[in-house]
Short mmCIF file of C-alpha atoms and ligand atoms in Angstrom, two decimals:
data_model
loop_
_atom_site.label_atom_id
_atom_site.label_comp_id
_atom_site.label_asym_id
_atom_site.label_seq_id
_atom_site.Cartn_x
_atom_site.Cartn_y
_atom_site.Cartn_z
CA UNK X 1 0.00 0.00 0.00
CA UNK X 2 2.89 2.34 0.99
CA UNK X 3 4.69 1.34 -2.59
CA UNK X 4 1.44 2.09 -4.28
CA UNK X 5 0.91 6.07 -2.69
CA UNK X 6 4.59 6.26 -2.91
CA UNK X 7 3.81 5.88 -6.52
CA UNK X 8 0.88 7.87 -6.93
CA UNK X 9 3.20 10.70 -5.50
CA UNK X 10 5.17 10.26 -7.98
CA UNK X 11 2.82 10.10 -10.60
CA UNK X 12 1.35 13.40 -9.82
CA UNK X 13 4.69 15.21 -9.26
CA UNK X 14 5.52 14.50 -12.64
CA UNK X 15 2.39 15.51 -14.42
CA UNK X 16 3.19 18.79 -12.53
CA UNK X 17 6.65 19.03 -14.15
CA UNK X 18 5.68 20.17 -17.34
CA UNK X 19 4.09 22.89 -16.22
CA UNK X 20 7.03 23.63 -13.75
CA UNK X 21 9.34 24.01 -16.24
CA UNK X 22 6.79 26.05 -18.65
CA UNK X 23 6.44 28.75 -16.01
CA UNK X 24 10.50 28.48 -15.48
CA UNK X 25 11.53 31.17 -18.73
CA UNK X 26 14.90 30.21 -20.83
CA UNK X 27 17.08 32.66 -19.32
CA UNK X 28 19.34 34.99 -22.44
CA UNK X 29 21.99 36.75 -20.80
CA UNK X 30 22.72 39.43 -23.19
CA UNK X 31 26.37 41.44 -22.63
CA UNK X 32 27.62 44.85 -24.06
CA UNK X 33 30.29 47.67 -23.56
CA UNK X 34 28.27 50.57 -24.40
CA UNK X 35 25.65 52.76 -22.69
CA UNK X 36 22.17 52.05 -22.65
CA UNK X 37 21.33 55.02 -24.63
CA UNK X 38 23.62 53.87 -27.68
CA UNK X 39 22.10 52.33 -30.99
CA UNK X 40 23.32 49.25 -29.36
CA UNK X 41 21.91 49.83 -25.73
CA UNK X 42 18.58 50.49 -27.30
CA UNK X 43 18.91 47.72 -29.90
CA UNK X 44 19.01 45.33 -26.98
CA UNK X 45 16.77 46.59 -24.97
CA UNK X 46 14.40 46.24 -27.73
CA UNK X 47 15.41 42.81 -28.57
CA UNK X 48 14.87 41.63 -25.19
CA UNK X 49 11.20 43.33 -25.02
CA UNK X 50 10.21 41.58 -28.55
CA UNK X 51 11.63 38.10 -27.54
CA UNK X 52 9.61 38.29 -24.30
CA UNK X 53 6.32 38.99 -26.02
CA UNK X 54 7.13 36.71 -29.07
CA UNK X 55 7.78 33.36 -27.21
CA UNK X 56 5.18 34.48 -24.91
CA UNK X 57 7.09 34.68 -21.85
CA UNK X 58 8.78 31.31 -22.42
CA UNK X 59 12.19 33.49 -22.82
CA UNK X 60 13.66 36.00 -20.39
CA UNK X 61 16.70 38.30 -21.86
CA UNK X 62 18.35 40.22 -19.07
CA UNK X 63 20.59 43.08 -20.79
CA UNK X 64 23.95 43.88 -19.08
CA UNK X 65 25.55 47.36 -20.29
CA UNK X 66 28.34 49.52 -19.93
CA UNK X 67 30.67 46.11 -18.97
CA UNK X 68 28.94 45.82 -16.14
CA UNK X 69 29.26 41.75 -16.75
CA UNK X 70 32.35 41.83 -18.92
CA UNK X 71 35.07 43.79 -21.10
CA UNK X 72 35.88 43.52 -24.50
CA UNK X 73 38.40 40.20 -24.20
CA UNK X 74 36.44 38.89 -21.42
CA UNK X 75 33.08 38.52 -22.69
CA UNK X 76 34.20 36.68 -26.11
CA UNK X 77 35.34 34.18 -23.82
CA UNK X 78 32.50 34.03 -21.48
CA UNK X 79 30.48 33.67 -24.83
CA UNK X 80 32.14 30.56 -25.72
CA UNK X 81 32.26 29.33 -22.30
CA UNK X 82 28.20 29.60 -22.25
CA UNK X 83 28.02 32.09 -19.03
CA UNK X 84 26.63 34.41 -21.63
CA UNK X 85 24.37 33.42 -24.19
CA UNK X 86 24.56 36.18 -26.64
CA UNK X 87 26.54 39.33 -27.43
CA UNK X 88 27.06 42.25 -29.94
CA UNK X 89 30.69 42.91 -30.25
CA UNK X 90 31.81 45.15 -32.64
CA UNK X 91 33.01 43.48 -35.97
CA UNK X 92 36.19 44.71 -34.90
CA UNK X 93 36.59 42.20 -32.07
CA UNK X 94 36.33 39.15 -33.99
CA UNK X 95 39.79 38.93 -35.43
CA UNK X 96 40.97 37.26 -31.96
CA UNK X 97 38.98 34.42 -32.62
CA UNK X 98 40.95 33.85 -35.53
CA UNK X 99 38.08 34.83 -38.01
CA UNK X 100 40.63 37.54 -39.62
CA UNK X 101 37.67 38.44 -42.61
CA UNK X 102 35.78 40.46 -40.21
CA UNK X 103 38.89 42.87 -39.81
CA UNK X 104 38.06 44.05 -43.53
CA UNK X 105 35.16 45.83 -41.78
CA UNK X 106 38.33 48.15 -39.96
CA UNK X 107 39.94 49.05 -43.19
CA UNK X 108 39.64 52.90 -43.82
CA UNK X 109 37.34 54.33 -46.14
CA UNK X 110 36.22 51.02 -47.50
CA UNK X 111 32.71 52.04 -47.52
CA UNK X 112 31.57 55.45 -48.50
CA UNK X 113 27.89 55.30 -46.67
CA UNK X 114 25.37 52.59 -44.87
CA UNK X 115 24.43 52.07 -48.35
CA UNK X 116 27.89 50.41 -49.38
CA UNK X 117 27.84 49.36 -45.89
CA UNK X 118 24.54 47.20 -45.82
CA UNK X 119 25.18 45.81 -49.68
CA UNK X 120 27.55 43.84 -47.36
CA UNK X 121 26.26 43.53 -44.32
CA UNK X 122 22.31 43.02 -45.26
CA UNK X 123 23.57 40.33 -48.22
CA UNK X 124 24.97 37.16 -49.48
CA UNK X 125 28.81 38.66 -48.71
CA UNK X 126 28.01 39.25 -44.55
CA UNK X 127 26.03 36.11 -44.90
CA UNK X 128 28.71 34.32 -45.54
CA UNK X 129 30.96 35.53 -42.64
CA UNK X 130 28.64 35.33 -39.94
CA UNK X 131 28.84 31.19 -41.08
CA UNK X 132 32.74 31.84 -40.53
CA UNK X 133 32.23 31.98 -36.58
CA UNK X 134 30.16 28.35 -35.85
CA UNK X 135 33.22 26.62 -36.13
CA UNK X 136 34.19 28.58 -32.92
CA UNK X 137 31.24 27.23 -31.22
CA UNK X 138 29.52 30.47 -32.11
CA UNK X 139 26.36 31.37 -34.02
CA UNK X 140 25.74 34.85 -35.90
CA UNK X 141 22.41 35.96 -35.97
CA UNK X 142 22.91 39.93 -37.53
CA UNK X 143 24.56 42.66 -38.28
CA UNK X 144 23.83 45.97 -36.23
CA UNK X 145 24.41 49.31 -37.26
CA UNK X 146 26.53 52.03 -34.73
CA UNK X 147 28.48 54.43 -37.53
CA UNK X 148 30.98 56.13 -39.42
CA UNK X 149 33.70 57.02 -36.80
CA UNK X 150 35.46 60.61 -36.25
CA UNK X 151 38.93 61.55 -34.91
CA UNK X 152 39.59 63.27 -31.78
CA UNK X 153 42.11 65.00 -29.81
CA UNK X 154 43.20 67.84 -28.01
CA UNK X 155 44.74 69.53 -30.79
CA UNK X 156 43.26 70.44 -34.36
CA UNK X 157 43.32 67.66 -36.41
CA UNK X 158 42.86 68.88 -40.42
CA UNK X 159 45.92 67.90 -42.16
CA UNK X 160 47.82 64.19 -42.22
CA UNK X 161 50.51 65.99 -40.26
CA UNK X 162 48.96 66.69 -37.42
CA UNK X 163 48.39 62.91 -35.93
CA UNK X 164 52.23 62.22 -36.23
CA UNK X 165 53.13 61.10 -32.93
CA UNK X 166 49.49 61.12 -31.09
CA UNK X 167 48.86 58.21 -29.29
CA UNK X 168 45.24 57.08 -30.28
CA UNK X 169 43.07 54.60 -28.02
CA UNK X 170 42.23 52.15 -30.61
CA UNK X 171 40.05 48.42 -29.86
CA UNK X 172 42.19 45.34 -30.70
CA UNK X 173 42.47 45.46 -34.34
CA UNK X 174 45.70 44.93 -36.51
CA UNK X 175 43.83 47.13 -39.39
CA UNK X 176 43.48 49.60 -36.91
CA UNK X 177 47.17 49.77 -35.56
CA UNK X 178 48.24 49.72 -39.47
CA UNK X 179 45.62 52.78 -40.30
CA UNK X 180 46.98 54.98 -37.26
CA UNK X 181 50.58 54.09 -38.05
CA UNK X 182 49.62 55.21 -41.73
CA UNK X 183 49.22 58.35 -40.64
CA UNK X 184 52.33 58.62 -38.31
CA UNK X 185 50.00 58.19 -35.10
CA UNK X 186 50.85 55.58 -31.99
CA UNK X 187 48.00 53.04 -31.69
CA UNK X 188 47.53 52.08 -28.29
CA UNK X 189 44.97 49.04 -28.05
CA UNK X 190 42.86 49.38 -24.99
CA UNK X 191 39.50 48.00 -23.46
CA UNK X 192 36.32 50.07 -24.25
CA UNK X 193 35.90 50.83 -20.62
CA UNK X 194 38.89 51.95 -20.29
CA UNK X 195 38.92 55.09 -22.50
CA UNK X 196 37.72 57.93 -21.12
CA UNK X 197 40.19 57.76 -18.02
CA UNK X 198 42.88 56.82 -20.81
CA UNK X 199 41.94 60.44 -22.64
CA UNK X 200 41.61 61.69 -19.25
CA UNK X 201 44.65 61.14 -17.31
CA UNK X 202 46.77 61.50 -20.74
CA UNK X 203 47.66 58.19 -20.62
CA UNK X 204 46.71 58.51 -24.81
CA UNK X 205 46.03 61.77 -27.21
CA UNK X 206 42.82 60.86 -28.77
CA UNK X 207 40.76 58.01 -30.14
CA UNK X 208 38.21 57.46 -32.96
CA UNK X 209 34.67 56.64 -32.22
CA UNK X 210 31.44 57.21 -34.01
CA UNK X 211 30.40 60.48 -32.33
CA UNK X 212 27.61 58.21 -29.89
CA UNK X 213 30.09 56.68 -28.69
CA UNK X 214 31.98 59.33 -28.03
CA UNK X 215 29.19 61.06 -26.48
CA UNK X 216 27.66 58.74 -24.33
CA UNK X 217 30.97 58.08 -22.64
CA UNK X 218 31.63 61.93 -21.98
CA UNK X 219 35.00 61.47 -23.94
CA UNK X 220 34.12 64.65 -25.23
CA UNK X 221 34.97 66.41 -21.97
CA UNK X 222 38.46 65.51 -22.03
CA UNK X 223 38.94 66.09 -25.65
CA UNK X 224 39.27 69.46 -27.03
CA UNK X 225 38.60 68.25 -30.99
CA UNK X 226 36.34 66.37 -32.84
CA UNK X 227 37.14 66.13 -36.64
CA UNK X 228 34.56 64.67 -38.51
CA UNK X 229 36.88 62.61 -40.83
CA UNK X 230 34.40 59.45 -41.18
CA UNK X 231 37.13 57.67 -42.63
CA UNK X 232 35.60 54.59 -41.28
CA UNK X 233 33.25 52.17 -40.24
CA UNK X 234 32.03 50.95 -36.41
CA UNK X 235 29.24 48.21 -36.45
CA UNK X 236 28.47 45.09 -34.83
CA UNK X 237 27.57 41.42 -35.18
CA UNK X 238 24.99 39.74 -32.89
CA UNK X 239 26.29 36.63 -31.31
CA UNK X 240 24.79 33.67 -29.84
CA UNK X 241 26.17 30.59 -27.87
CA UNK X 242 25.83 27.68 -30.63
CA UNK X 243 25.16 25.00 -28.75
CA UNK X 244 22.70 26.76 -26.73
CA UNK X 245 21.08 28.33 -29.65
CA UNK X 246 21.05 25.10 -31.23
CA UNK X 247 19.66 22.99 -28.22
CA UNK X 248 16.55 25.73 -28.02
CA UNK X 249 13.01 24.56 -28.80
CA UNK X 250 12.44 25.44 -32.89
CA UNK X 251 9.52 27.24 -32.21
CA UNK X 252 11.40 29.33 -29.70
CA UNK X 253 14.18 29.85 -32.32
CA UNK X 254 11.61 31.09 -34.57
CA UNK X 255 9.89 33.74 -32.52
CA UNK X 256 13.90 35.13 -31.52
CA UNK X 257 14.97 35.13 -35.16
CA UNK X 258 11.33 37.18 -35.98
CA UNK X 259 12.72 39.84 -32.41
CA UNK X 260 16.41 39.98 -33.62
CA UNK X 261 14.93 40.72 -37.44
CA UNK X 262 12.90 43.73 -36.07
CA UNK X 263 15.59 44.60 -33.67
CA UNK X 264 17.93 44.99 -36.57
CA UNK X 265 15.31 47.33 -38.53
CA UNK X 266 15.38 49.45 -34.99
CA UNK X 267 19.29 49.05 -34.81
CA UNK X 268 19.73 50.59 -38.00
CA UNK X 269 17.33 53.54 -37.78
CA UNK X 270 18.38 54.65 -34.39
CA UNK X 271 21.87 54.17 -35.55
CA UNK X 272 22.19 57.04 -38.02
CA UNK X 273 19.81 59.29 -36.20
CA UNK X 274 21.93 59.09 -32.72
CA UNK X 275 24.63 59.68 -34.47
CA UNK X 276 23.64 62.83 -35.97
CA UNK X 277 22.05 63.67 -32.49
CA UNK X 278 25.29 62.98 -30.71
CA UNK X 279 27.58 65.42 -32.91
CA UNK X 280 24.71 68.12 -32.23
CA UNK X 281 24.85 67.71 -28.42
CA UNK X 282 28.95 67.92 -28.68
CA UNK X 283 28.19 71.05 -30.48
CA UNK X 284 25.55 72.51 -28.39
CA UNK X 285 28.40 71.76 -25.27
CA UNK X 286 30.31 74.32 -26.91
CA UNK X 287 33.63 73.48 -24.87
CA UNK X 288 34.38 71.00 -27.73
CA UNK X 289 35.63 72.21 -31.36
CA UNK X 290 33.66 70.15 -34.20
CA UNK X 291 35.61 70.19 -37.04
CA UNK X 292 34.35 69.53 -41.14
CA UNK X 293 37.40 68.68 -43.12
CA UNK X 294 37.39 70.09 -46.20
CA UNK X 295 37.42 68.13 -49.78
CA UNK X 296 40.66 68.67 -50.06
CA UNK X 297 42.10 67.71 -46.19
CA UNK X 298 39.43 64.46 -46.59
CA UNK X 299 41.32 63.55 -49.64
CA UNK X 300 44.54 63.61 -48.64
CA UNK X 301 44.00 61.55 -45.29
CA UNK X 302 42.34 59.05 -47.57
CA UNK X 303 45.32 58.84 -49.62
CA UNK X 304 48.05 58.22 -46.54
CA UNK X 305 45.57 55.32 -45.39
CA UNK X 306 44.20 53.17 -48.43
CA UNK X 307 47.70 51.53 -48.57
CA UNK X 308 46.64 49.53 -45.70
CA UNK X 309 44.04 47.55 -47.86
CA UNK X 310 47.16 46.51 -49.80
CA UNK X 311 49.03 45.93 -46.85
CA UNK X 312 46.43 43.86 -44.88
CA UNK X 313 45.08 41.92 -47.97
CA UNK X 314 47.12 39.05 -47.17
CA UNK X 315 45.85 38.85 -43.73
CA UNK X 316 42.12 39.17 -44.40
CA UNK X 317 41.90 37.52 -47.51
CA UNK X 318 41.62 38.62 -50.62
CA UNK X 319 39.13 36.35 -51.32
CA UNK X 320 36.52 38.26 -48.75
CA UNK X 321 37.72 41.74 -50.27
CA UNK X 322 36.90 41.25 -53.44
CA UNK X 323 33.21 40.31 -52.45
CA UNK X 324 32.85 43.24 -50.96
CA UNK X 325 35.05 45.36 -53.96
CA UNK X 326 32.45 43.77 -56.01
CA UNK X 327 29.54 45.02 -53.93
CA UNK X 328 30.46 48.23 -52.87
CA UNK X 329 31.21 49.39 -56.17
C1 LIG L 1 35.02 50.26 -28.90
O1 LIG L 1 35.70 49.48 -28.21
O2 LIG L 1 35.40 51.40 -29.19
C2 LIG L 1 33.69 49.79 -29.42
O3 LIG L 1 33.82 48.49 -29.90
C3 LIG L 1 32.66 49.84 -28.35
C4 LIG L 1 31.34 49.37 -28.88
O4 LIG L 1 30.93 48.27 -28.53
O5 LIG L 1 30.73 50.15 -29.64
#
């Protein structure tokens, strides 16, 4: 009689479990470097919204900003280790990994606007490198907008001249370190997080950023010039934990892919208008110069730095480069 209650118990905790586990949400932990109030910030946060109300509650994405969770190195290798599920580093931060194509996104003035920009990023060519990264145990679910990226410093900076010996905070990117050397700068590579007390204690010159980056750090306040030299690009890629994205229930992997597609669309927009915003504001400060290079001074910065797409085919691939040549063009 005992056995048989004993197994009744049983019985009935299990018909429970399903339920249990229904009213238990897939937890996303979702990392990122950058304010909330960056294109990024508010891609996520939008993301995380959309997923909720698309799997109806059956996923929970918490956002973690500002590298609150992790920095830059750190939270590729947290990714990988699964004690985050999903990421947006910029494209700039995948060369570590050993997936060197996404460097190509670093070269200077490889893309003129978003429009060269998303022939690569929104087609067959980005498609292609985002498959790169699952043989790292990694899964690439988009590409998200943040901007063209301007120059700063505390001195003027219009002609090639004047960035010979800065020191300029750049993120861990050979094509980087080759484009400041091109123009007779230092690179220095440093974490994200790291910056503004870098700029502030002097420990470099300047940095590049696109200007809400820039902004929503306050890097501004410890830089006395912003040129507006867009000579190139900052985005991101969306990453996801394979095996976890993998291992998720297909109709959960459905409604997320349906979130991150209309977080993308929100990504983009709010990407060019913060921008914009974000060199107004600097402006409106008024303690910070915001400098328009002329035709001429754009021109001739562009010609000290395209050698580096020679110089760094090898290393990227020529292959990748002239996909996106081809589609840029
Ligand atoms: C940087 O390190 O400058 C950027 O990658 C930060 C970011 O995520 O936009």
């Amino acid at each position: 009689r005992s056995l048989l209650t004993l197994t009744a118990a049983a019985a009935a905790t299990l018909a429970l479990l399903p339920a249990a586990f229904a009213q238990s949400p897939i937890v996303i932990k979702f990392s990122h470097v950058v304010a909330i109030d960056t294109p990024k910030g508010k891609a996520a946060e939008f993301f995380a919204k959309r997923a909720g109300e698309l799997t109806k509650g059956k996923v929970k994405v918490e956002v973690y900003p500002n590298s609150q969770l992790y920095k830059d190195k750190e939270e590729m290798e947290a990714l990988q280790l699964g004690s985050v599920q999903m990421l947006a580093p910029s494209l700039s931060k995948f060369a570590p990994l050993g997936v060197k194509e996404f460097e190509a996104f670093d070269l200077p003035f490889i893309f003129d606007d978003y429009s060269d920009l998303h022939a690569v990023t929104q087609g067959p060519v980005g498609a292609k490198m985002l498959k790169k990264l699952e043989s790292r145990g990694i899964t690439g679910l988009a590409f998200w907008d943040n901007g063209f990226k301007v120059m700063s410093a505390n001195k003027p900076l219009r002609a090639v001249e004047d960035y010979k010996g800065l020191k300029m905070r750049i993120q861990s990117s050979k094509v980087l370190d080759a484009q400041m050397r091109s123009v007779g700068a230092l690179p220095q590579v440093l974490a994200f997080s790291e910056t503004y007390q870098a700029l502030q204690t002097g420990v470099v010159d300047g940095t590049e950023n696109p200007p809400s980056n820039l902004y929503t750090q306050k890097m501004h306040e410890v830089q006395k010039n912003v040129t507006m030299t867009n000579h190139g690009y900052l985005g991101y890629a969306v990453v996801v934990n394979k095996k976890f994205w993998d291992g998720l229930p297909a109709d959960v992997r459905t409604a997320l892919g349906k979130a991150m597609a209309e977080a993308t669309v929100v990504a983009n927009d709010v990407a060019k208008k913060d921008n914009e915003e974000a060199l107004e504001k600097v402006r409106t400060w008024g303690k910070t110069a915001v400098y328009k290079p002329s035709l001429a001074e754009r021109f001739l910065l562009k010609k000290a730095m395209v050698p580096v797409h020679k110089q760094m085919a090898s290393r990227i691939g020529q292959e990748t480069l002239d996909e996106i040549y081809k589609v840029t063009n």
